[in-house]
């Protein structure tokens, strides 16, 4: 699960893709709130592939203590590169306790 900070204007998301491609310009990232089932509007920037990870920045507005689904699609070959979950919190990653 990916943890994002709701207090940041831009969050960096780093994922391990299903397959490796050097294409970083032709991807779509869909972020959906699991409670409302609404897609979150956002802009993806700074997409890079480094050390096996796909990394990008998003300006999505996340709600405190909400869970989101993320889906990344490579539009060049029309395949899903990554599918996972995002949890939003205002706690730092070092202090976050899921069973707290």
GROMACS .gro file of N, CA, C and O in nm:
model
  400
    1UNK      N    1   0.084  -0.117   0.000
    1UNK     CA    2   0.000   0.000   0.000
    1UNK      C    3   0.089   0.124   0.000
    1UNK      O    4   0.189   0.130   0.069
    2UNK      N    5   0.048   0.221  -0.078
    2UNK     CA    6   0.120   0.347  -0.091
    2UNK      C    7   0.061   0.445   0.011
    2UNK      O    8  -0.060   0.456   0.023
    3UNK      N    9   0.146   0.515   0.085
    3UNK     CA   10   0.102   0.614   0.182
    3UNK      C   11   0.134   0.752   0.127
    3UNK      O   12   0.246   0.777   0.085
    4UNK      N   13   0.032   0.842   0.123
    4UNK     CA   14   0.054   0.979   0.079
    4UNK      C   15   0.017   1.075   0.191
    4UNK      O   16  -0.063   1.042   0.279
    5UNK      N   17   0.077   1.193   0.188
    5UNK     CA   18   0.053   1.295   0.290
    5UNK      C   19  -0.049   1.395   0.237
    5UNK      O   20  -0.029   1.456   0.133
    6UNK      N   21  -0.160   1.413   0.311
    6UNK     CA   22  -0.265   1.503   0.266
    6UNK      C   23  -0.225   1.649   0.273
    6UNK      O   24  -0.285   1.734   0.209
    7UNK      N   25  -0.120   1.682   0.351
    7UNK     CA   26  -0.077   1.820   0.367
    7UNK      C   27   0.012   1.869   0.254
    7UNK      O   28   0.039   1.989   0.244
    8UNK      N   29   0.059   1.780   0.169
    8UNK     CA   30   0.148   1.818   0.059
    8UNK      C   31   0.067   1.853  -0.066
    8UNK      O   32  -0.032   1.787  -0.097
    9UNK      N   33   0.110   1.956  -0.137
    9UNK     CA   34   0.045   1.994  -0.262
    9UNK      C   35   0.076   1.893  -0.372
    9UNK      O   36  -0.006   1.867  -0.460
   10UNK      N   37   0.197   1.837  -0.369
   10UNK     CA   38   0.240   1.739  -0.467
   10UNK      C   39   0.299   1.618  -0.395
   10UNK      O   40   0.389   1.634  -0.314
   11UNK      N   41   0.247   1.500  -0.424
   11UNK     CA   42   0.300   1.377  -0.367
   11UNK      C   43   0.376   1.299  -0.473
   11UNK      O   44   0.334   1.295  -0.589
   12UNK      N   45   0.486   1.237  -0.433
   12UNK     CA   46   0.562   1.150  -0.523
   12UNK      C   47   0.522   1.007  -0.493
   12UNK      O   48   0.526   0.962  -0.379
   13UNK      N   49   0.480   0.938  -0.598
   13UNK     CA   50   0.437   0.799  -0.585
   13UNK      C   51   0.536   0.712  -0.661
   13UNK      O   52   0.568   0.738  -0.776
   14UNK      N   53   0.585   0.609  -0.592
   14UNK     CA   54   0.685   0.520  -0.648
   14UNK      C   55   0.630   0.378  -0.641
   14UNK      O   56   0.591   0.332  -0.533
   15UNK      N   57   0.622   0.311  -0.756
   15UNK     CA   58   0.563   0.176  -0.762
   15UNK      C   59   0.656   0.081  -0.836
   15UNK      O   60   0.740   0.123  -0.916
   16UNK      N   61   0.636  -0.046  -0.810
   16UNK     CA   62   0.707  -0.152  -0.881
   16UNK      C   63   0.613  -0.204  -0.987
   16UNK      O   64   0.512  -0.269  -0.955
   17UNK      N   65   0.637  -0.175  -1.115
   17UNK     CA   66   0.542  -0.211  -1.221
   17UNK      C   67   0.540  -0.361  -1.250
   17UNK      O   68   0.633  -0.433  -1.215
   18UNK      N   69   0.433  -0.405  -1.316
   18UNK     CA   70   0.419  -0.546  -1.355
   18UNK      C   71   0.520  -0.585  -1.461
   18UNK      O   72   0.562  -0.699  -1.469
   19UNK      N   73   0.553  -0.493  -1.547
   19UNK     CA   74   0.655  -0.516  -1.648
   19UNK      C   75   0.733  -0.388  -1.667
   19UNK      O   76   0.689  -0.281  -1.629
   20UNK      N   77   0.849  -0.399  -1.725
   20UNK     CA   78   0.936  -0.283  -1.738
   20UNK      C   79   0.934  -0.230  -1.879
   20UNK      O   80   0.950  -0.302  -1.974
   21UNK      N   81   0.910  -0.102  -1.887
   21UNK     CA   82   0.908  -0.032  -2.014
   21UNK      C   83   0.976   0.102  -1.993
   21UNK      O   84   0.970   0.160  -1.886
   22UNK      N   85   1.042   0.149  -2.094
   22UNK     CA   86   1.108   0.279  -2.082
   22UNK      C   87   1.014   0.392  -2.119
   22UNK      O   88   1.050   0.508  -2.111
   23UNK      N   89   0.892   0.359  -2.157
   23UNK     CA   90   0.795   0.460  -2.195
   23UNK      C   91   0.747   0.533  -2.070
   23UNK      O   92   0.697   0.472  -1.977
   24UNK      N   93   0.765   0.664  -2.068
   24UNK     CA   94   0.721   0.742  -1.954
   24UNK      C   95   0.632   0.858  -1.996
   24UNK      O   96   0.585   0.933  -1.912
   25UNK      N   97   0.606   0.872  -2.125
   25UNK     CA   98   0.527   0.985  -2.171
   25UNK      C   99   0.384   0.949  -2.208
   25UNK      O  100   0.300   1.036  -2.217
   26UNK      N  101   0.356   0.823  -2.226
   26UNK     CA  102   0.225   0.783  -2.274
   26UNK      C  103   0.154   0.691  -2.175
   26UNK      O  104   0.111   0.583  -2.209
   27UNK      N  105   0.144   0.737  -2.048
   27UNK     CA  106   0.074   0.659  -1.947
   27UNK      C  107  -0.044   0.740  -1.892
   27UNK      O  108  -0.043   0.863  -1.896
   28UNK      N  109  -0.145   0.668  -1.845
   28UNK     CA  110  -0.254   0.734  -1.775
   28UNK      C  111  -0.259   0.677  -1.633
   28UNK      O  112  -0.239   0.558  -1.613
   29UNK      N  113  -0.283   0.765  -1.539
   29UNK     CA  114  -0.294   0.726  -1.398
   29UNK      C  115  -0.434   0.763  -1.352
   29UNK      O  116  -0.473   0.878  -1.359
   30UNK      N  117  -0.508   0.662  -1.309
   30UNK     CA  118  -0.644   0.684  -1.259
   30UNK      C  119  -0.642   0.658  -1.109
   30UNK      O  120  -0.602   0.551  -1.064
   31UNK      N  121  -0.686   0.759  -1.031
   31UNK     CA  122  -0.696   0.746  -0.887
   31UNK      C  123  -0.843   0.760  -0.850
   31UNK      O  124  -0.907   0.859  -0.884
   32UNK      N  125  -0.898   0.657  -0.782
   32UNK     CA  126  -1.039   0.653  -0.748
   32UNK      C  127  -1.056   0.641  -0.597
   32UNK      O  128  -0.997   0.553  -0.535
   33UNK      N  129  -1.139   0.728  -0.539
   33UNK     CA  130  -1.171   0.720  -0.397
   33UNK      C  131  -1.260   0.599  -0.375
   33UNK      O  132  -1.363   0.584  -0.441
   34UNK      N  133  -1.220   0.509  -0.284
   34UNK     CA  134  -1.297   0.386  -0.262
   34UNK      C  135  -1.430   0.412  -0.190
   34UNK      O  136  -1.522   0.334  -0.204
   35UNK      N  137  -1.440   0.519  -0.112
   35UNK     CA  138  -1.564   0.548  -0.041
   35UNK      C  139  -1.670   0.606  -0.134
   35UNK      O  140  -1.785   0.564  -0.132
   36UNK      N  141  -1.630   0.704  -0.215
   36UNK     CA  142  -1.726   0.772  -0.303
   36UNK      C  143  -1.731   0.713  -0.443
   36UNK      O  144  -1.820   0.745  -0.520
   37UNK      N  145  -1.631   0.632  -0.478
   37UNK     CA  146  -1.618   0.572  -0.611
   37UNK      C  147  -1.605   0.678  -0.721
   37UNK      O  148  -1.645   0.656  -0.835
   38UNK      N  149  -1.552   0.792  -0.684
   38UNK     CA  150  -1.530   0.901  -0.779
   38UNK      C  151  -1.382   0.911  -0.813
   38UNK      O  152  -1.296   0.897  -0.725
   39UNK      N  153  -1.352   0.935  -0.940
   39UNK     CA  154  -1.213   0.956  -0.981
   39UNK      C  155  -1.166   1.092  -0.930
   39UNK      O  156  -1.242   1.189  -0.929
   40UNK      N  157  -1.041   1.096  -0.887
   40UNK     CA  158  -0.981   1.219  -0.837
   40UNK      C  159  -0.914   1.289  -0.954
   40UNK      O  160  -0.836   1.228  -1.027
   41UNK      N  161  -0.945   1.417  -0.973
   41UNK     CA  162  -0.879   1.490  -1.082
   41UNK      C  163  -0.739   1.528  -1.036
   41UNK      O  164  -0.718   1.569  -0.922
   42UNK      N  165  -0.644   1.509  -1.126
   42UNK     CA  166  -0.504   1.537  -1.093
   42UNK      C  167  -0.423   1.547  -1.221
   42UNK      O  168  -0.468   1.509  -1.329
   43UNK      N  169  -0.302   1.599  -1.204
   43UNK     CA  170  -0.206   1.608  -1.314
   43UNK      C  171  -0.083   1.528  -1.275
   43UNK      O  172  -0.031   1.543  -1.164
   44UNK      N  173  -0.038   1.443  -1.364
   44UNK     CA  174   0.081   1.361  -1.342
   44UNK      C  175   0.199   1.428  -1.409
   44UNK      O  176   0.191   1.471  -1.524
   45UNK      N  177   0.311   1.438  -1.336
   45UNK     CA  178   0.431   1.498  -1.393
   45UNK      C  179   0.554   1.423  -1.344
   45UNK      O  180   0.546   1.340  -1.255
   46UNK      N  181   0.666   1.452  -1.403
   46UNK     CA  182   0.796   1.395  -1.365
   46UNK      C  183   0.795   1.243  -1.361
   46UNK      O  184   0.837   1.182  -1.264
   47UNK      N  185   0.746   1.180  -1.466
   47UNK     CA  186   0.743   1.034  -1.473
   47UNK      C  187   0.882   0.983  -1.509
   47UNK      O  188   0.939   1.024  -1.610
   48UNK      N  189   0.936   0.894  -1.426
   48UNK     CA  190   1.069   0.838  -1.451
   48UNK      C  191   1.068   0.688  -1.419
   48UNK      O  192   0.986   0.642  -1.341
   49UNK      N  193   1.161   0.618  -1.480
   49UNK     CA  194   1.186   0.478  -1.447
   49UNK      C  195   1.330   0.470  -1.400
   49UNK      O  196   1.422   0.505  -1.473
   50UNK      N  197   1.348   0.428  -1.274
   50UNK     CA  198   1.482   0.422  -1.216
   50UNK      C  199   1.491   0.307  -1.117
   50UNK      O  200   1.402   0.290  -1.032
   51UNK      N  201   1.596   0.228  -1.128
   51UNK     CA  202   1.619   0.113  -1.039
   51UNK      C  203   1.499   0.019  -1.033
   51UNK      O  204   1.468  -0.037  -0.928
   52UNK      N  205   1.427   0.004  -1.143
   52UNK     CA  206   1.314  -0.086  -1.148
   52UNK      C  207   1.182  -0.027  -1.100
   52UNK      O  208   1.079  -0.091  -1.107
   53UNK      N  209   1.184   0.096  -1.051
   53UNK     CA  210   1.063   0.160  -1.002
   53UNK      C  211   1.013   0.265  -1.100
   53UNK      O  212   1.090   0.335  -1.162
   54UNK      N  213   0.881   0.273  -1.111
   54UNK     CA  214   0.816   0.380  -1.188
   54UNK      C  215   0.777   0.486  -1.086
   54UNK      O  216   0.708   0.458  -0.989
   55UNK      N  217   0.824   0.607  -1.107
   55UNK     CA  218   0.802   0.715  -1.013
   55UNK      C  219   0.736   0.832  -1.084
   55UNK      O  220   0.771   0.864  -1.197
   56UNK      N  221   0.640   0.895  -1.017
   56UNK     CA  222   0.575   1.013  -1.075
   56UNK      C  223   0.523   1.102  -0.963
   56UNK      O  224   0.508   1.060  -0.849
   57UNK      N  225   0.497   1.226  -0.999
   57UNK     CA  226   0.440   1.322  -0.905
   57UNK      C  227   0.297   1.350  -0.945
   57UNK      O  228   0.265   1.354  -1.063
   58UNK      N  229   0.211   1.368  -0.845
   58UNK     CA  230   0.070   1.399  -0.870
   58UNK      C  231   0.026   1.511  -0.777
   58UNK      O  232   0.072   1.520  -0.664
   59UNK      N  233  -0.062   1.595  -0.828
   59UNK     CA  234  -0.115   1.704  -0.747
   59UNK      C  235  -0.256   1.674  -0.698
   59UNK      O  236  -0.332   1.765  -0.667
   60UNK      N  237  -0.292   1.548  -0.688
   60UNK     CA  238  -0.426   1.508  -0.643
   60UNK      C  239  -0.451   1.557  -0.502
   60UNK      O  240  -0.363   1.557  -0.417
   61UNK      N  241  -0.575   1.598  -0.477
   61UNK     CA  242  -0.617   1.639  -0.342
   61UNK      C  243  -0.674   1.517  -0.272
   61UNK      O  244  -0.779   1.466  -0.311
   62UNK      N  245  -0.604   1.470  -0.170
   62UNK     CA  246  -0.646   1.352  -0.097
   62UNK      C  247  -0.719   1.394   0.031
   62UNK      O  248  -0.691   1.497   0.089
   63UNK      N  249  -0.815   1.310   0.075
   63UNK     CA  250  -0.889   1.333   0.198
   63UNK      C  251  -0.825   1.253   0.310
   63UNK      O  252  -0.785   1.138   0.289
   64UNK      N  253  -0.818   1.312   0.428
   64UNK     CA  254  -0.758   1.249   0.545
   64UNK      C  255  -0.820   1.113   0.574
   64UNK      O  256  -0.943   1.098   0.574
   65UNK      N  257  -0.736   1.013   0.597
   65UNK     CA  258  -0.776   0.876   0.633
   65UNK      C  259  -0.869   0.811   0.532
   65UNK      O  260  -0.962   0.740   0.569
   66UNK      N  261  -0.844   0.834   0.404
   66UNK     CA  262  -0.923   0.771   0.298
   66UNK      C  263  -0.835   0.675   0.219
   66UNK      O  264  -0.714   0.690   0.213
   67UNK      N  265  -0.901   0.577   0.157
   67UNK     CA  266  -0.832   0.479   0.074
   67UNK      C  267  -0.870   0.502  -0.071
   67UNK      O  268  -0.985   0.530  -0.103
   68UNK      N  269  -0.771   0.490  -0.158
   68UNK     CA  270  -0.790   0.512  -0.301
   68UNK      C  271  -0.736   0.393  -0.378
   68UNK      O  272  -0.644   0.325  -0.333
   69UNK      N  273  -0.792   0.369  -0.496
   69UNK     CA  274  -0.737   0.271  -0.590
   69UNK      C  275  -0.658   0.347  -0.694
   69UNK      O  276  -0.701   0.453  -0.740
   70UNK      N  277  -0.544   0.293  -0.733
   70UNK     CA  278  -0.464   0.355  -0.839
   70UNK      C  279  -0.443   0.252  -0.949
   70UNK      O  280  -0.419   0.134  -0.923
   71UNK      N  281  -0.457   0.299  -1.073
   71UNK     CA  282  -0.437   0.213  -1.190
   71UNK      C  283  -0.354   0.291  -1.290
   71UNK      O  284  -0.389   0.403  -1.327
   72UNK      N  285  -0.244   0.232  -1.333
   72UNK     CA  286  -0.155   0.295  -1.430
   72UNK      C  287  -0.157   0.211  -1.557
   72UNK      O  288  -0.133   0.091  -1.554
   73UNK      N  289  -0.188   0.276  -1.669
   73UNK     CA  290  -0.200   0.208  -1.797
   73UNK      C  291  -0.100   0.267  -1.895
   73UNK      O  292  -0.088   0.389  -1.908
   74UNK      N  293  -0.026   0.180  -1.965
   74UNK     CA  294   0.063   0.220  -2.073
   74UNK      C  295  -0.022   0.228  -2.199
   74UNK      O  296  -0.065   0.125  -2.251
   75UNK      N  297  -0.052   0.348  -2.247
   75UNK     CA  298  -0.141   0.364  -2.361
   75UNK      C  299  -0.078   0.319  -2.492
   75UNK      O  300  -0.150   0.291  -2.587
   76UNK      N  301   0.053   0.309  -2.498
   76UNK     CA  302   0.119   0.266  -2.620
   76UNK      C  303   0.080   0.124  -2.657
   76UNK      O  304   0.048   0.095  -2.771
   77UNK      N  305   0.080   0.035  -2.559
   77UNK     CA  306   0.046  -0.105  -2.585
   77UNK      C  307  -0.083  -0.147  -2.515
   77UNK      O  308  -0.119  -0.264  -2.517
   78UNK      N  309  -0.151  -0.051  -2.451
   78UNK     CA  310  -0.279  -0.073  -2.386
   78UNK      C  311  -0.275  -0.187  -2.285
   78UNK      O  312  -0.357  -0.279  -2.289
   79UNK      N  313  -0.179  -0.179  -2.192
   79UNK     CA  314  -0.166  -0.278  -2.086
   79UNK      C  315  -0.158  -0.209  -1.952
   79UNK      O  316  -0.104  -0.100  -1.940
   80UNK      N  317  -0.212  -0.275  -1.850
   80UNK     CA  318  -0.205  -0.223  -1.713
   80UNK      C  319  -0.063  -0.246  -1.660
   80UNK      O  320  -0.014  -0.359  -1.660
   81UNK      N  321   0.002  -0.139  -1.620
   81UNK     CA  322   0.138  -0.145  -1.568
   81UNK      C  323   0.137  -0.170  -1.417
   81UNK      O  324   0.220  -0.243  -1.365
   82UNK      N  325   0.041  -0.109  -1.348
   82UNK     CA  326   0.034  -0.123  -1.202
   82UNK      C  327  -0.110  -0.104  -1.156
   82UNK      O  328  -0.183  -0.022  -1.211
   83UNK      N  329  -0.146  -0.179  -1.054
   83UNK     CA  330  -0.275  -0.163  -0.988
   83UNK      C  331  -0.250  -0.179  -0.838
   83UNK      O  332  -0.184  -0.273  -0.796
   84UNK      N  333  -0.301  -0.086  -0.758
   84UNK     CA  334  -0.276  -0.095  -0.614
   84UNK      C  335  -0.365  -0.001  -0.536
   84UNK      O  336  -0.464   0.051  -0.588
   85UNK      N  337  -0.328   0.021  -0.409
   85UNK     CA  338  -0.406   0.106  -0.320
   85UNK      C  339  -0.319   0.216  -0.261
   85UNK      O  340  -0.199   0.199  -0.243
   86UNK      N  341  -0.385   0.329  -0.233
   86UNK     CA  342  -0.321   0.444  -0.170
   86UNK      C  343  -0.399   0.475  -0.043
   86UNK      O  344  -0.522   0.472  -0.043
   87UNK      N  345  -0.327   0.505   0.065
   87UNK     CA  346  -0.391   0.551   0.187
   87UNK      C  347  -0.338   0.689   0.217
   87UNK      O  348  -0.218   0.714   0.209
   88UNK      N  349  -0.428   0.782   0.252
   88UNK     CA  350  -0.388   0.920   0.279
   88UNK      C  351  -0.394   0.949   0.428
   88UNK      O  352  -0.490   0.911   0.496
   89UNK      N  353  -0.291   1.014   0.478
   89UNK     CA  354  -0.282   1.049   0.619
   89UNK      C  355  -0.198   1.175   0.633
   89UNK      O  356  -0.126   1.212   0.540
   90UNK      N  357  -0.205   1.239   0.750
   90UNK     CA  358  -0.118   1.355   0.774
   90UNK      C  359   0.000   1.316   0.863
   90UNK      O  360   0.083   1.399   0.894
   91UNK      N  361   0.008   1.190   0.902
   91UNK     CA  362   0.121   1.142   0.981
   91UNK      C  363   0.239   1.113   0.890
   91UNK      O  364   0.222   1.079   0.773
   92UNK      N  365   0.359   1.124   0.945
   92UNK     CA  366   0.477   1.089   0.866
   92UNK      C  367   0.482   0.937   0.852
   92UNK      O  368   0.425   0.864   0.933
   93UNK      N  369   0.550   0.889   0.749
   93UNK     CA  370   0.556   0.745   0.723
   93UNK      C  371   0.623   0.671   0.838
   93UNK      O  372   0.588   0.559   0.868
   94UNK      N  373   0.719   0.733   0.906
   94UNK     CA  374   0.788   0.668   1.017
   94UNK      C  375   0.696   0.650   1.137
   94UNK      O  376   0.709   0.557   1.212
   95UNK      N  377   0.600   0.741   1.158
   95UNK     CA  378   0.515   0.736   1.275
   95UNK      C  379   0.380   0.672   1.250
   95UNK      O  380   0.303   0.653   1.342
   96UNK      N  381   0.351   0.638   1.126
   96UNK     CA  382   0.219   0.585   1.094
   96UNK      C  383   0.204   0.443   1.144
   96UNK      O  384   0.288   0.358   1.121
   97UNK      N  385   0.094   0.416   1.218
   97UNK     CA  386   0.065   0.282   1.268
   97UNK      C  387  -0.073   0.244   1.218
   97UNK      O  388  -0.172   0.310   1.249
   98UNK      N  389  -0.082   0.137   1.139
   98UNK     CA  390  -0.208   0.099   1.080
   98UNK      C  391  -0.303   0.036   1.181
   98UNK      O  392  -0.423   0.042   1.167
   99UNK      N  393  -0.251  -0.025   1.288
   99UNK     CA  394  -0.335  -0.090   1.388
   99UNK      C  395  -0.348  -0.007   1.514
   99UNK      O  396  -0.378  -0.058   1.619
  100UNK      N  397  -0.321   0.124   1.505
  100UNK     CA  398  -0.310   0.209   1.621
  100UNK      C  399  -0.433   0.254   1.681
  100UNK      O  400  -0.460   0.299   1.782
   0.00000   0.00000   0.00000
